[in-house]
PDB file of C-alpha atoms in Angstrom:
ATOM      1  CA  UNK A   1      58.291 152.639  76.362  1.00 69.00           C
ATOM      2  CA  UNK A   2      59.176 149.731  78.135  1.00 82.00           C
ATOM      3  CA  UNK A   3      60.807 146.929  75.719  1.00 93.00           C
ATOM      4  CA  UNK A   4      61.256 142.806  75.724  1.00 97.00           C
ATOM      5  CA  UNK A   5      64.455 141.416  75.287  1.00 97.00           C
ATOM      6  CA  UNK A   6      65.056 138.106  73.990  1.00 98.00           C
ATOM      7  CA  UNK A   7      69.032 136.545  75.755  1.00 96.00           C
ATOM      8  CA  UNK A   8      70.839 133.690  74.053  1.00 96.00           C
ATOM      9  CA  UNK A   9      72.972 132.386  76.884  1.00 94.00           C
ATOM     10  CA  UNK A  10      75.319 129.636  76.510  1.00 92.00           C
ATOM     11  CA  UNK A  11      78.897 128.507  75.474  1.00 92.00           C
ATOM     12  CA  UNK A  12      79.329 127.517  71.714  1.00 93.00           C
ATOM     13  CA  UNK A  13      82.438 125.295  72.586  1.00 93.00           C
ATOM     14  CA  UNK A  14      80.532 122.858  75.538  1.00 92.00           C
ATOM     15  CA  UNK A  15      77.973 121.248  72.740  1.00 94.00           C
ATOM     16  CA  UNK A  16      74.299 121.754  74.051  1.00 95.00           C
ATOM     17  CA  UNK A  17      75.214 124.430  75.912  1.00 93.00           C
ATOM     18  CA  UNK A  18      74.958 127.171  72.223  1.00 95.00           C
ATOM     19  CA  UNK A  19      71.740 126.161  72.412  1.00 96.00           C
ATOM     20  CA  UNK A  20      70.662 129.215  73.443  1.00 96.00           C
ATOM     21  CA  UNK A  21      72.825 131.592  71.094  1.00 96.00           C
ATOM     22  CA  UNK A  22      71.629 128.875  68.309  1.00 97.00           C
ATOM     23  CA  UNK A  23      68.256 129.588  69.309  1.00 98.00           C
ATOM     24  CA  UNK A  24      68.503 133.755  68.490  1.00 97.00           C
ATOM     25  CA  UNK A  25      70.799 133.230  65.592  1.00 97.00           C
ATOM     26  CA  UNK A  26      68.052 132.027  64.116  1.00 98.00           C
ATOM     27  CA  UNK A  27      65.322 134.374  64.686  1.00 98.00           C
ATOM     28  CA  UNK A  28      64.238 136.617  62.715  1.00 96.00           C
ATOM     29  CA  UNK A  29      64.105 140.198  63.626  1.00 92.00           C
ATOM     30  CA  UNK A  30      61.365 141.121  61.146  1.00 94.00           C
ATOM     31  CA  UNK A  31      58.852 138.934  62.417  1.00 94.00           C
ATOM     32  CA  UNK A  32      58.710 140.481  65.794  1.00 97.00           C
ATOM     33  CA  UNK A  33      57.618 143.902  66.720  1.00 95.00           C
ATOM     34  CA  UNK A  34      59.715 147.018  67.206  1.00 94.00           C
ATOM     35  CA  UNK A  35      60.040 146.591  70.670  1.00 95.00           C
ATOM     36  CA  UNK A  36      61.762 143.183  70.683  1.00 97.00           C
ATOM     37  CA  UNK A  37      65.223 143.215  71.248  1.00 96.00           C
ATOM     38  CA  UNK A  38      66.773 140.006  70.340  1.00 97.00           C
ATOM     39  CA  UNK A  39      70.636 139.900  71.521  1.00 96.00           C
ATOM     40  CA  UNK A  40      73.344 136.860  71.870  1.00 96.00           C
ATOM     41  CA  UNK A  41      74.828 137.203  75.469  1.00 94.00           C
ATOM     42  CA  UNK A  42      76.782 133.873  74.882  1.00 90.00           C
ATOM     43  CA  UNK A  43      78.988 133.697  78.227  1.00 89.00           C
ATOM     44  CA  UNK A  44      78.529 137.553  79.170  1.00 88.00           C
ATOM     45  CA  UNK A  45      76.222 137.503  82.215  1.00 85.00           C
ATOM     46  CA  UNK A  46      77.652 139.781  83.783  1.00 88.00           C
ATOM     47  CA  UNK A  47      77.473 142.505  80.516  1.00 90.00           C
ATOM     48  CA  UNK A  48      73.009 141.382  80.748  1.00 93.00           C
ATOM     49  CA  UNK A  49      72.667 141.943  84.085  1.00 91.00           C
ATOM     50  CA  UNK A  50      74.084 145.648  83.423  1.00 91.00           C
ATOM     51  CA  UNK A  51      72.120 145.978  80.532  1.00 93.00           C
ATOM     52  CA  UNK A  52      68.781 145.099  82.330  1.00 93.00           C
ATOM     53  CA  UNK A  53      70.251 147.692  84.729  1.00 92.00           C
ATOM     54  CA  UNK A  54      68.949 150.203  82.886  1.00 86.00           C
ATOM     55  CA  UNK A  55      65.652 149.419  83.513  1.00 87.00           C
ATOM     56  CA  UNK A  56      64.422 149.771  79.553  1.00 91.00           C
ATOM     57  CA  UNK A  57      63.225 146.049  79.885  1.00 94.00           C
ATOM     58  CA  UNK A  58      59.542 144.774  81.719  1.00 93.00           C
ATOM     59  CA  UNK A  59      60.310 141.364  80.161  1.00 95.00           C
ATOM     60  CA  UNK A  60      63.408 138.844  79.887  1.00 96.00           C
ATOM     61  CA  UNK A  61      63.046 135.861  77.814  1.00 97.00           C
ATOM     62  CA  UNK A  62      66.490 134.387  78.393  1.00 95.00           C
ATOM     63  CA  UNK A  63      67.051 131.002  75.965  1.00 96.00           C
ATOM     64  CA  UNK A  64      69.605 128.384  77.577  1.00 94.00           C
ATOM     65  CA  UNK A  65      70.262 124.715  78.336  1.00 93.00           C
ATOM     66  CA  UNK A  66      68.904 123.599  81.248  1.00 92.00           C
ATOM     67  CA  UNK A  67      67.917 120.323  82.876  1.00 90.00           C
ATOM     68  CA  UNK A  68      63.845 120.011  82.222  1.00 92.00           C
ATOM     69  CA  UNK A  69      62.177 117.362  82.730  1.00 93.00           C
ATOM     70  CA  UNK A  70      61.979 114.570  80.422  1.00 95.00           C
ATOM     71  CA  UNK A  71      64.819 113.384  77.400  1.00 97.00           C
ATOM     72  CA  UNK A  72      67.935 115.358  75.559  1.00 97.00           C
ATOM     73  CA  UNK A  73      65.827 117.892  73.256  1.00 97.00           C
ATOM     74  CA  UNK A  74      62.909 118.691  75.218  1.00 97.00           C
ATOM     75  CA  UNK A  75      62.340 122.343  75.327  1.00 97.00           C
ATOM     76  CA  UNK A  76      60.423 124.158  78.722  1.00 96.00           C
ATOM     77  CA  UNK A  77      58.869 127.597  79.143  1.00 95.00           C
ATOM     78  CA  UNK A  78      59.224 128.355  82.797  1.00 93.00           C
ATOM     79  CA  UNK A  79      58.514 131.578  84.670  1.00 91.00           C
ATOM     80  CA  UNK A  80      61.648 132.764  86.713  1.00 86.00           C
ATOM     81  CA  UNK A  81      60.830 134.846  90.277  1.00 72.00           C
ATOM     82  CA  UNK A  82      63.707 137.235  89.640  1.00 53.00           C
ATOM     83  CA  UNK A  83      64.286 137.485  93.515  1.00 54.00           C
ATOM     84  CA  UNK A  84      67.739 136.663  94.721  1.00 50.00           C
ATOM     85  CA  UNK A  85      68.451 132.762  95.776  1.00 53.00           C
ATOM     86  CA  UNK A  86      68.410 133.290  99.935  1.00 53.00           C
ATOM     87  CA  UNK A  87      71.532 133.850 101.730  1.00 48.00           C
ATOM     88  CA  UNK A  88      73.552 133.088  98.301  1.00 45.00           C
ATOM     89  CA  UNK A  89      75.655 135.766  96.724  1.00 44.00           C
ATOM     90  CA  UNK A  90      75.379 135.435  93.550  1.00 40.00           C
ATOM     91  CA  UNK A  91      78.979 133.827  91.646  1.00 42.00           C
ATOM     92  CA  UNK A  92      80.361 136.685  89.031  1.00 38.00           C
ATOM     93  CA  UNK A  93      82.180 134.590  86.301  1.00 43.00           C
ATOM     94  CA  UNK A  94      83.331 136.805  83.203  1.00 38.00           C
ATOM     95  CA  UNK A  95      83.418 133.693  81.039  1.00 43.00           C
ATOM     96  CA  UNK A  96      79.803 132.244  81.642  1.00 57.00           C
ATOM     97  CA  UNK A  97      76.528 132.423  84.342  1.00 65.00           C
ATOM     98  CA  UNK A  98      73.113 130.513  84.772  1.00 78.00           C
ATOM     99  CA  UNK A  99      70.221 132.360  84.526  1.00 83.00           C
ATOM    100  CA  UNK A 100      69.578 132.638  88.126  1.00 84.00           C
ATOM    101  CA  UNK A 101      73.071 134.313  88.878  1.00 84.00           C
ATOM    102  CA  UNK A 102      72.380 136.499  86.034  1.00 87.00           C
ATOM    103  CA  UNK A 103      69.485 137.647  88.046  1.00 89.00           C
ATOM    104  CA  UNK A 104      71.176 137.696  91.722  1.00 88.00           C
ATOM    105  CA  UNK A 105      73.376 140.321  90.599  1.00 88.00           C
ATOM    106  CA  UNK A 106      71.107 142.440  89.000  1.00 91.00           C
ATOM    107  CA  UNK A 107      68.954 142.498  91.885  1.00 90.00           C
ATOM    108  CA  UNK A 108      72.539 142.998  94.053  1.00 91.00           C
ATOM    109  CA  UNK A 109      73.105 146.012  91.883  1.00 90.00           C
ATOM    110  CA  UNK A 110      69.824 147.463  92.741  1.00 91.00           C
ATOM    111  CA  UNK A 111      67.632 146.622  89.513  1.00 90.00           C
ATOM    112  CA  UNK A 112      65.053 144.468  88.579  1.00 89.00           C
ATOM    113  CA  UNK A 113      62.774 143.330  85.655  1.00 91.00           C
ATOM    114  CA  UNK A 114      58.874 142.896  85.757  1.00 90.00           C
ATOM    115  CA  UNK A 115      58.555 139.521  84.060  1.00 93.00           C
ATOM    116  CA  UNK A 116      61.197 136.524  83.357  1.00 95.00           C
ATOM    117  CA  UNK A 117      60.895 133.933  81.271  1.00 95.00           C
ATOM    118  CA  UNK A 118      62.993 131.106  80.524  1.00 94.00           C
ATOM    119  CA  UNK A 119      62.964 128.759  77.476  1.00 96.00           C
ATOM    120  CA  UNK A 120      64.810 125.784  78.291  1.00 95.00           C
ATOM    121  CA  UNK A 121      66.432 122.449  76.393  1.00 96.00           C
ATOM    122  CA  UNK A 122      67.575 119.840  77.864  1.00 96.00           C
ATOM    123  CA  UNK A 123      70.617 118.914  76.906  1.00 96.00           C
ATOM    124  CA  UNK A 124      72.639 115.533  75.522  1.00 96.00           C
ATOM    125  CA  UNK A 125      76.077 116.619  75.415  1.00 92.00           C
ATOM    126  CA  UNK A 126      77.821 119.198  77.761  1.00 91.00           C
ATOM    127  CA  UNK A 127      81.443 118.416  76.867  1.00 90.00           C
ATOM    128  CA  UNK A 128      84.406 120.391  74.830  1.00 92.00           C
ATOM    129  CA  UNK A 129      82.640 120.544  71.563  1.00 93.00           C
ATOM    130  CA  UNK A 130      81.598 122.375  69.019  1.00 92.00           C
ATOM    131  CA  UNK A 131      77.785 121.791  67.775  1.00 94.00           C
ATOM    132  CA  UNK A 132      74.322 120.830  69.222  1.00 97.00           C
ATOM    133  CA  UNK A 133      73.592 116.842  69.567  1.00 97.00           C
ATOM    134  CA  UNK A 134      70.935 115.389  67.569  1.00 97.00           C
ATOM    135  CA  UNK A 135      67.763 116.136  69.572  1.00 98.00           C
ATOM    136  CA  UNK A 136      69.210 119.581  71.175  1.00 98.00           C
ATOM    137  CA  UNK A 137      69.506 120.171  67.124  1.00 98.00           C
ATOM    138  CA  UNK A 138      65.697 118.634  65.939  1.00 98.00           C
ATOM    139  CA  UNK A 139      64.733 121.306  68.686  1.00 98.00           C
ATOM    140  CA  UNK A 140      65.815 125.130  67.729  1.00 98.00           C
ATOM    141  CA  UNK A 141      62.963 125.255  65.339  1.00 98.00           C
ATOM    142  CA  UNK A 142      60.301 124.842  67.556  1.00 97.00           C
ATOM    143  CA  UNK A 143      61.996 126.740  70.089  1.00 98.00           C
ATOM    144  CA  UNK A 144      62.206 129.755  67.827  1.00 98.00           C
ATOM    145  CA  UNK A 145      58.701 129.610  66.970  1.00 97.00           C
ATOM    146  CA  UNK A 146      57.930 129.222  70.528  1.00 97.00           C
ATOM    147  CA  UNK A 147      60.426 132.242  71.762  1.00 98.00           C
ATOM    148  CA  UNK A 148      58.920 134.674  68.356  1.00 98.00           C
ATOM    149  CA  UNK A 149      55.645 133.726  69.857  1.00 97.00           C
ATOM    150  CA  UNK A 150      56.376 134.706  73.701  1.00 97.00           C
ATOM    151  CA  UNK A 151      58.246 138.016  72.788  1.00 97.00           C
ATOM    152  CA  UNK A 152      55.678 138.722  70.211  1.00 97.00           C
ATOM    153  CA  UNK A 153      52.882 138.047  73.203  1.00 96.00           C
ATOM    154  CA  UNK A 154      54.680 140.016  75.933  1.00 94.00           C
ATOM    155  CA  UNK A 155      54.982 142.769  73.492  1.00 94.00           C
ATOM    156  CA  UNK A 156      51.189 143.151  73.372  1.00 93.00           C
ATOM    157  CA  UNK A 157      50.958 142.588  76.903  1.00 92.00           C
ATOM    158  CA  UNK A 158      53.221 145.546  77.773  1.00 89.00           C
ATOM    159  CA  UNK A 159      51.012 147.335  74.609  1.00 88.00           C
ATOM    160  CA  UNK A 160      47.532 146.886  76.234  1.00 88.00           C
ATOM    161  CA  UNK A 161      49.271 147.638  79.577  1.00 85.00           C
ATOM    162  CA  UNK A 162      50.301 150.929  78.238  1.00 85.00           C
ATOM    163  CA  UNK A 163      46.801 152.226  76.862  1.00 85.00           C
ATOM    164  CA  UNK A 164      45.243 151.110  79.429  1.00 86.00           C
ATOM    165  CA  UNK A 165      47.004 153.137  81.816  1.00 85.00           C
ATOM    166  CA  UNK A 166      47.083 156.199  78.962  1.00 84.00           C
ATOM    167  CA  UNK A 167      43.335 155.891  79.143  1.00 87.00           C
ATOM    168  CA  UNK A 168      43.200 155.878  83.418  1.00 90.00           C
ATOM    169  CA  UNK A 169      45.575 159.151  83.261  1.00 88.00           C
ATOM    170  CA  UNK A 170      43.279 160.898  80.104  1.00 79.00           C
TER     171      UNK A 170
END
């Protein structure tokens, strides 16, 4: 059975940028189904991209601050082609990597995941500092609700995908 796994990316000590972790810290596990993973990656890219290796995934919903359009707080679902960036090899950093070189190298390593999602802030404050900024803050609420809501949709969508094809093979 193919799973969804939700990724907290960011750094706790560069402000905004624990949005992400702040994000999954405050999910709750019981209100999504049993084959939602939901997992803090912080600065370990390189330990996801070996854990999608494994191919147990169909969807990534990775959580980080990113530059979306409009002010500091606004939060963006986008849908992430998890081909590699042309003619770029992706940068390997123990200590931290964007979601796109997350996905470089596990496409370098030879794997791949069905569906990616992103849920993006925008962020105020990308300095040496502990905590979000005021409108990174106002919005972890409605990003949780919005991530429960994706995982708990792709969930049924890999659900319906799987009977359907049970009843094709019966």
């Amino acid at each position: 059975m193919k799973r969804v796994l939700v990724a907290g990316i960011g750094n706790v000590f560069l402000g905004d940028d624990g949005f992400g972790v702040e994000v999954v810290r405050r999910m709750d596990p019981a209100a999504l189904p049993g084959s939602v993973v939901v997992a803090d990656y912080g600065i370990r890219g390189v330990h996801l991209a070996y854990e999608l290796l494994g191919g147990t995934y169909d969807t990534l919903i990775m959580v980080d601050a990113v530059e979306v359009e409009g002010p500091p707080g606004t939060v963006a679902v986008l849908e992430i082609d998890d081909d590699p960036a042309p003619d770029a090899p992706p940068p390997v950093d123990g200590h931290g990597m964007h979601p796109q070189a997350v996905l470089d190298l596990l496409r370098k390593l030879g794997g791949g995941v069905g569906r990616v999602l992103l849920v993006g802030c925008r962020p105020q404050v990308i300095d040496e500092v502990m905590g979000l900024s005021e409108p990174v803050a106002a919005a972890v609420d409605g990003a949780v609700a919005a991530v429960t809501a994706l995982a708990r949709d792709e969930a049924a969508r890999q659900e319906a995908t799987r009977q359907d094809k049970e009843r094709a093979d019966a």
